[in-house]
Coordinates of C-alpha atoms and ligand atoms in Angstrom, one line a residue:
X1 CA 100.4 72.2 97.8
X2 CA 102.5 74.2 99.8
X3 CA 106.5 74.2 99.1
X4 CA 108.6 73.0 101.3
X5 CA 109.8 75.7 103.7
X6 CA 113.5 76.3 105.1
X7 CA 114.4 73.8 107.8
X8 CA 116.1 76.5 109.8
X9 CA 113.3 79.1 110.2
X10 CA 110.3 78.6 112.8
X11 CA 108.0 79.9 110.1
X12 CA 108.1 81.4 106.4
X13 CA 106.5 84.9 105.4
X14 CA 106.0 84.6 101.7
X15 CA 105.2 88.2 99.9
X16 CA 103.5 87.6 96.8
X17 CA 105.2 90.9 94.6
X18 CA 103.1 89.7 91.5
X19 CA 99.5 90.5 94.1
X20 CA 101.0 93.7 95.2
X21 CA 101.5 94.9 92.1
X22 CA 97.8 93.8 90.7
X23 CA 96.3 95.7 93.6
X24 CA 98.0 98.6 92.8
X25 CA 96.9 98.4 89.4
X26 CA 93.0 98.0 90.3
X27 CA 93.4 101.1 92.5
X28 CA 94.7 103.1 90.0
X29 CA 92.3 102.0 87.2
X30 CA 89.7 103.0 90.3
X31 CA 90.4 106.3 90.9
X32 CA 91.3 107.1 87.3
X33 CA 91.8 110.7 86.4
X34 CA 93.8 110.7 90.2
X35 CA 97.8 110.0 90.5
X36 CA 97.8 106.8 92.6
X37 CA 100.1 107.0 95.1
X38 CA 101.6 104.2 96.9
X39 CA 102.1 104.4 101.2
X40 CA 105.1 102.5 102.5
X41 CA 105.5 103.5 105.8
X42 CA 106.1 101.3 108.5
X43 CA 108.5 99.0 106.0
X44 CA 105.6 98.3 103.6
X45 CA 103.0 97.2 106.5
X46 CA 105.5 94.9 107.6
X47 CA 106.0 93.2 104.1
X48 CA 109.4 94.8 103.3
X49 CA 109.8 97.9 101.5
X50 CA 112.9 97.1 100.1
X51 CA 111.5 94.6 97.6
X52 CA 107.8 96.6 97.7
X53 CA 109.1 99.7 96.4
X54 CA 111.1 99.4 93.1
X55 CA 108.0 96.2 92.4
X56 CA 105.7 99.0 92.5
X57 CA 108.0 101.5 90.6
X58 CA 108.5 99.0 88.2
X59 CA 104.4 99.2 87.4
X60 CA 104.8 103.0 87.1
X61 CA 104.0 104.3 90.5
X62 CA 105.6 107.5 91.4
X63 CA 104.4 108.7 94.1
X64 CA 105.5 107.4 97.8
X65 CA 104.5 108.1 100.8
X66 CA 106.3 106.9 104.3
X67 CA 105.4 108.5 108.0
X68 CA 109.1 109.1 109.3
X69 CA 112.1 111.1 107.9
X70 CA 114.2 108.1 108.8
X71 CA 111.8 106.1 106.4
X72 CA 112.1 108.3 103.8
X73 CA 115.5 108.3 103.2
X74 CA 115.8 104.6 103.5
X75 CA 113.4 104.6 100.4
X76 CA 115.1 106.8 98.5
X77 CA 117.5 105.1 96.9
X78 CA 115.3 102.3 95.8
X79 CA 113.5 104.2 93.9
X80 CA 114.0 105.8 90.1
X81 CA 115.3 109.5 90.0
X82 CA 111.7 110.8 88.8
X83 CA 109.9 109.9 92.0
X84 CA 108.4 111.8 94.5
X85 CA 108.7 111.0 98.3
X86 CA 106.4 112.5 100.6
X87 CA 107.1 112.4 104.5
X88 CA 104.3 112.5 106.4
X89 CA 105.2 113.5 109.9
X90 CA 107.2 116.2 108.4
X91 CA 110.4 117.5 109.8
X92 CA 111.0 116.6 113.3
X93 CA 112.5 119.8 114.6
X94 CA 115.8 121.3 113.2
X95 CA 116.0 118.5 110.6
X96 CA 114.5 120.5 107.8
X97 CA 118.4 120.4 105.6
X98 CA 118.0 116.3 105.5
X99 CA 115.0 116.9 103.6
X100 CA 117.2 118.2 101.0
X101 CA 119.7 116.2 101.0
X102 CA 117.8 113.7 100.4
X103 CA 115.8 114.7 98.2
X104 CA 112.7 114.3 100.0
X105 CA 109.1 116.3 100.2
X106 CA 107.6 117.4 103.8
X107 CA 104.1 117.2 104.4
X108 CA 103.8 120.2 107.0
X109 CA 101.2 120.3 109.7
X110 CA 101.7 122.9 111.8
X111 CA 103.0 126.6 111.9
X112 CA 106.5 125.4 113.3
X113 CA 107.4 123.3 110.8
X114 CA 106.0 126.0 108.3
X115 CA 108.4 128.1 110.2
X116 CA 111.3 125.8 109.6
X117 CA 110.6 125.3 106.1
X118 CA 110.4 129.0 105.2
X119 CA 113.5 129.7 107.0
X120 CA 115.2 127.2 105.3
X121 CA 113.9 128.2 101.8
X122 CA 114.9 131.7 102.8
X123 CA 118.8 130.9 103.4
X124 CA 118.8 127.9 100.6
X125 CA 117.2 130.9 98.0
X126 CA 115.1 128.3 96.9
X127 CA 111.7 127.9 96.8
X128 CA 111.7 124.3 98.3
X129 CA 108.7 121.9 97.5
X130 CA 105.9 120.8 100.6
X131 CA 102.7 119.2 101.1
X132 CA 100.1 121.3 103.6
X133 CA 98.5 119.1 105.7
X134 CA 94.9 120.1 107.1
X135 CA 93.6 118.8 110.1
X136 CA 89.5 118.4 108.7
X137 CA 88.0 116.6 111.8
X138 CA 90.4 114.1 112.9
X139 CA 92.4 116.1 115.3
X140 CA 95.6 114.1 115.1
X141 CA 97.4 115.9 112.7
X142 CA 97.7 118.6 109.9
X143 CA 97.2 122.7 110.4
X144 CA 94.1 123.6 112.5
X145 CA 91.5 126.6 110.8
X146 CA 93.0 129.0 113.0
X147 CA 96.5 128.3 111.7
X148 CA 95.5 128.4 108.0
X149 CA 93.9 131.8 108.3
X150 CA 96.7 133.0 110.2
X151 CA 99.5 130.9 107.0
X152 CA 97.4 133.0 104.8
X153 CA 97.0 136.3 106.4
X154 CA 100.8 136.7 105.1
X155 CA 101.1 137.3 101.2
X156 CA 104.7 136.0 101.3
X157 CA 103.7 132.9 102.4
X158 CA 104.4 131.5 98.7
X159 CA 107.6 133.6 97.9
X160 CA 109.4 131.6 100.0
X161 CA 108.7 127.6 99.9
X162 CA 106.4 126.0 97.0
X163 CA 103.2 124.2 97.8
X164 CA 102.7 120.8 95.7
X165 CA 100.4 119.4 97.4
X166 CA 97.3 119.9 100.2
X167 CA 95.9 116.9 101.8
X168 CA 93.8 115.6 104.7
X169 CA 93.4 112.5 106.4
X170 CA 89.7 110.7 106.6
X171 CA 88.8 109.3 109.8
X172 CA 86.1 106.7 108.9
X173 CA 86.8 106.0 105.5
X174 CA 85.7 102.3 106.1
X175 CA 82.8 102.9 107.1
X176 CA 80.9 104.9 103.7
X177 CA 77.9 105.7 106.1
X178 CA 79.8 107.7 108.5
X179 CA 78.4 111.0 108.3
X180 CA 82.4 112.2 109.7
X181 CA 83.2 111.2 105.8
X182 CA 81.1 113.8 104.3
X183 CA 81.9 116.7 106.7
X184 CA 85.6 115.8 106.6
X185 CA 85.0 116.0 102.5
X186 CA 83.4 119.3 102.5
X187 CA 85.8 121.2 104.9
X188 CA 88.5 119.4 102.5
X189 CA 86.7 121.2 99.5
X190 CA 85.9 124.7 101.3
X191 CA 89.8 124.8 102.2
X192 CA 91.0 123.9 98.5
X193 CA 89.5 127.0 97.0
X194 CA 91.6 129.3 99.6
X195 CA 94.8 127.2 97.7
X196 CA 93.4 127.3 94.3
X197 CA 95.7 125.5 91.5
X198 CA 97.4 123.4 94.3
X199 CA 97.1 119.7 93.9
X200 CA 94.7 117.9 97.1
X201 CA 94.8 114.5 98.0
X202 CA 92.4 113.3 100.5
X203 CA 91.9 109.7 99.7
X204 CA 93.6 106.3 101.5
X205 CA 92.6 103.0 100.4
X206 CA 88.7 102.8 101.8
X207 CA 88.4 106.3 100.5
X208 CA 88.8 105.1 97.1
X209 CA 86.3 103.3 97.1
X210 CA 83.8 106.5 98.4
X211 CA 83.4 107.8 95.1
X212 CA 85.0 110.5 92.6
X213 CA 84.2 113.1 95.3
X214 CA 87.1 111.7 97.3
X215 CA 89.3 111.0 95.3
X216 CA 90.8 114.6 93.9
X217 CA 94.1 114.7 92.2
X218 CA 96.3 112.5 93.9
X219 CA 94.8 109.2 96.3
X220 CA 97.3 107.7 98.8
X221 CA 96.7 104.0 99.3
X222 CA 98.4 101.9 101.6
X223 CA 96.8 98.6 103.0
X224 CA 95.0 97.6 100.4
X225 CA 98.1 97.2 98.1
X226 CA 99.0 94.2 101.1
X227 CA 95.4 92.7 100.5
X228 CA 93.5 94.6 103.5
X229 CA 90.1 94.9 102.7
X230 CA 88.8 98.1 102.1
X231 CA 85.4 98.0 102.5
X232 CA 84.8 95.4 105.1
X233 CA 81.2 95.4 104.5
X234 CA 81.7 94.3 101.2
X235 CA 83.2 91.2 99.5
X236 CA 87.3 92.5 99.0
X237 CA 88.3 93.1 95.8
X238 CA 91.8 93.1 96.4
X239 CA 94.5 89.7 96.1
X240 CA 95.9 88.3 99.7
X241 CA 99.4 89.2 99.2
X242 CA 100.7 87.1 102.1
X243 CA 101.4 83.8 103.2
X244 CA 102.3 82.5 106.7
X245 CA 103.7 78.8 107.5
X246 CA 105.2 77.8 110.5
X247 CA 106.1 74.6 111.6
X248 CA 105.8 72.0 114.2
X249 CA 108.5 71.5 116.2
X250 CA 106.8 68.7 118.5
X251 CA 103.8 66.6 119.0
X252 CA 102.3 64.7 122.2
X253 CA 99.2 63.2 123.5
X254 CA 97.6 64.3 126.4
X255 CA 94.8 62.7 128.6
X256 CA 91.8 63.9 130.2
X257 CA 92.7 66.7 132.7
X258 CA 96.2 67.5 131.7
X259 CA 96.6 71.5 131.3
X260 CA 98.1 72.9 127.9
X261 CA 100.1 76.1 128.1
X262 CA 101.0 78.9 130.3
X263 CA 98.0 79.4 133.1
X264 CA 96.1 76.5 132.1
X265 CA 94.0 78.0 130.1
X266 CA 93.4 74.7 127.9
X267 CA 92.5 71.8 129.8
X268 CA 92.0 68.4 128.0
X269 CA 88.8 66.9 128.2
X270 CA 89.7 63.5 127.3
X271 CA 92.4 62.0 125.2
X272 CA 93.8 64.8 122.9
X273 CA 96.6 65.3 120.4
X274 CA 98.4 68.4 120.8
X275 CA 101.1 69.5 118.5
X276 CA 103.4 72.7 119.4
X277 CA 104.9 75.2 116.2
X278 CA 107.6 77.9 116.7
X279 CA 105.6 80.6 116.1
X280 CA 104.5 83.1 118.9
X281 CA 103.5 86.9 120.2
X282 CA 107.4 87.8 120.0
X283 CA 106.9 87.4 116.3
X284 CA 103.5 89.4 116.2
X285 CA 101.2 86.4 116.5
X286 CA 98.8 88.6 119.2
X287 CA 98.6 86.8 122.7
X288 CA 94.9 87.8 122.2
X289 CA 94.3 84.8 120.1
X290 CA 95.0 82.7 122.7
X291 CA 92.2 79.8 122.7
X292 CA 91.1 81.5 120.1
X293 CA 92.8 81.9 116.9
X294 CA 93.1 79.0 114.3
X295 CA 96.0 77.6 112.2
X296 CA 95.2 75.3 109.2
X297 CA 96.5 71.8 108.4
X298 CA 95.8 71.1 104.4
X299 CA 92.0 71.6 104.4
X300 CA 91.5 71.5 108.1
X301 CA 91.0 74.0 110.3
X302 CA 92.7 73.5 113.9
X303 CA 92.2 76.0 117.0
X304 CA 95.0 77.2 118.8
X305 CA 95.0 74.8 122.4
X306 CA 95.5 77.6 125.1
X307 CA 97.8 80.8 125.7
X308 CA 99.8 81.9 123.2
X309 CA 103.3 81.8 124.0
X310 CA 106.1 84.1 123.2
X311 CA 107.9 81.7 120.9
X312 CA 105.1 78.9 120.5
X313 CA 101.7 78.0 120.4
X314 CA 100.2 75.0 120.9
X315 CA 97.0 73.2 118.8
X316 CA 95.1 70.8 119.3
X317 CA 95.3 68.8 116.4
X318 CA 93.4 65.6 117.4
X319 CA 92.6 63.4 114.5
X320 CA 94.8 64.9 112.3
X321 CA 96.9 61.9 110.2
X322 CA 99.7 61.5 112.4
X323 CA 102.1 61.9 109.3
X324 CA 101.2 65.5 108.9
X325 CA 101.8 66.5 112.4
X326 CA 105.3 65.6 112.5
X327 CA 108.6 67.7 113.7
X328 CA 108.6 69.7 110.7
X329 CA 105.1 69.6 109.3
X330 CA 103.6 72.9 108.0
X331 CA 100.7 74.7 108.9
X332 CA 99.7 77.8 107.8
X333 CA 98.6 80.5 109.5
X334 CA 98.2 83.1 106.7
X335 CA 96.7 82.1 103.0
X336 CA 93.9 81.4 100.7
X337 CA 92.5 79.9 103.7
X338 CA 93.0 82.2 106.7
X339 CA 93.4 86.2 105.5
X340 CA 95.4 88.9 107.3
X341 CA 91.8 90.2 107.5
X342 CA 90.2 87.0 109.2
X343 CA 93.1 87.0 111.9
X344 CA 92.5 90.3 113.3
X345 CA 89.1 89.7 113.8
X346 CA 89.9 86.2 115.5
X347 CA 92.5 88.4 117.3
X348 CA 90.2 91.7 118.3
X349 CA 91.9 93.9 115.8
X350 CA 92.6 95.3 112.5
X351 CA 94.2 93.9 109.5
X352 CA 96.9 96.9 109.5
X353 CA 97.9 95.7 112.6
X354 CA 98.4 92.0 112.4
X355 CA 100.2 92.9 109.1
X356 CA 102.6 95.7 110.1
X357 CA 103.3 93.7 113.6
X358 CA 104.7 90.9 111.4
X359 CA 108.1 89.7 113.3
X360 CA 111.8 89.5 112.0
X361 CA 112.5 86.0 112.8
X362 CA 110.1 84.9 109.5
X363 CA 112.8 83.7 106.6
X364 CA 110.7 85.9 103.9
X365 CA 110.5 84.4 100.6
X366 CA 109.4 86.8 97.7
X367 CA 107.4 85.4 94.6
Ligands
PLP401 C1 98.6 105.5 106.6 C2 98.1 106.7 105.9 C3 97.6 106.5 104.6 C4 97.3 105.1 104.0 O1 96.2 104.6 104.6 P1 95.6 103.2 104.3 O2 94.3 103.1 105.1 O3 96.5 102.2 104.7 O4 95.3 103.1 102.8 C5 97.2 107.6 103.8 N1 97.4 108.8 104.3 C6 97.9 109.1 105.6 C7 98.0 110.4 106.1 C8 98.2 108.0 106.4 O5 98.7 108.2 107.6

């Protein structure tokens, strides 16, 4: 029985902490023998990594991950003095000192933020900490063959910063039969024994599920700590760690040929109840589920009646008691009954991005 949600808010985001903190757990027990990592960029896929981070310190992860500088030193501070943030854009240019200062770790990925870093080493006298990034096949980002040969052509190359870390990035990870998954692995494992005795990490959250071979020293989960599935093919064997409810703000009837919604996409076939919640794309609820997508009262699933609006959407929710259907009334949109994973696919999408476009307008409730 759901609780009763703030009067004020259109709809309530509740972050299960508790499910977060059990997936993290089941990764790590997978990839035992690895340091499990924990990816926050993007405010913790949308769930708040304010709250997300110190939970997942509190289970013992040390190891953090965000994309942007600007991320990185906003999860600082939440986190205990013995953990390691790793950035993974790197230093945007000439902002090499505010990795210092904040005591943060650059993953570099490409000669000119090498560059940066050795400079800054070289004027600090210190021989500062950084990830390597290698680009293995997926040509978005890390250093390219050419510019590894050329990074090791010069002896020196360790005198000046210290590498922790060298990582990669899978493309296919969620799809094990990809034949991109083994090449990506075995370029990973050629390049490792030109850094012998450095750490590697190649693994994200599918990839931890590939097998030990992936896996390495260090594995860098992000969405399935929020409940994403993994493996698609396969039944998930992570806990949802988000619930949705919005909440009805009207309900009318409609008769047969009345139009519902922007473009009259929805036209009533007959006699039809149609009941309108403050929910809607402005808050990352994708216009693409127009006519499409599905919102549940108690046991019953209702489909959305037309387009998608920006701050509403409308369902047809004909022969629903009228008592639950009410200014006020629930209905979720996210839970044990509709996953993050069953929207995007309603939507034409991915979990990742249903999650991380989660709007601001939510009241968020953390359990
Ligand atoms: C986002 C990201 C991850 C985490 O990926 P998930 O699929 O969310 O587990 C790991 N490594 C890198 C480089 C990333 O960009």
């Amino acid at each position: 029985m759901p609780g009763v949600i703030d009067a004020r808010a259109g709809a309530v985001l509740s972050v299960d902490l508790q499910a977060i903190r059990a997936n993290w757990r089941l990764l790590r027990d997978t990839a035992a023998g690895a340091v499990c990592a924990a990816v926050m960029k993007a405010d913790a896929y949308g769930l708040g990594m304010a709250m997300v981070a110190p939970a997942l310190a509190g289970e013992g992860c040390r190891v953090f991950f965000t994309a942007h500088l600007d991320e990185g030193i906003r999860l600082r501070p939440l986190l205990p003095a013995d953990a390691t943030v790793y950035v993974l854009h790197g230093p945007p240019p000439g902002t090499a000192r505010d990795f210092v200062e904040h005591g943060l770790i650059p993953v570099l990925n490409d000669p000119a933020q090498i560059a940066e870093w050795r400079a800054l080493c070289r004027k600090l006298q210190r021989r500062l900490p950084a990830a390597l990034q290698f680009d293995t096949g997926m040509s978005r980002m890390g250093l390219a063959p050419a510019d590894v040969d050329r990074l090791l052509a010069d002896p020196a190359w360790q005198d000046d910063m210290k590498p922790v870390l060298v990582m990669s990035h899978l493309a296919c990870a969620d799809e094990p039969a990809h034949p991109v998954n083994a090449s990506q692995r075995e370029r990973f494992a050629a390049l490792r024994t030109r850094f012998a005795g450095i750490p590697g990490s190649l693994a994200n959250s599918s990839a931890v599920f590939l097998g030990r071979d992936y896996r390495h020293d260090l594995v860098r989960p992000g969405a399935a700590l929020y409940g994403i599935n993994p493996q698609p093919a396969l039944d998930n064997p992570l806990r949802q760690a988000v619930s949705l409810r919005a909440r009805i703000v009207q309900s009318r009837s409609v008769q047969a040929g009345d139009i519902v919604g922007y473009g009259a996409r929805y036209v009533a076939d007959g006699p039809r109840r149609i009941a309108t919640i403050g929910i809607g794309y402005a808050d990352g609820w994708l216009r693409s589920l127009s006519c499409r997508g599905h919102a549940y009262i108690d046991e019953v699933r209702v489909p959305f009646a037309g387009n998608v609006s920006m701050d509403s959407i409308t369902l047809d929710v004909t022969g629903i008691a009228e008592d639950r259907v009410q200014p006020g009334c629930e209905v979720e949109l996210l839970g044990s009954r509709q996953t993050v994973d069953d929207v995007a696919r309603e939507a034409g999408t991915i979990g990742y991005e249903v999650l991380t476009g989660l709007g601001s307008r939510f009241h968020r409730q953390y359990l």
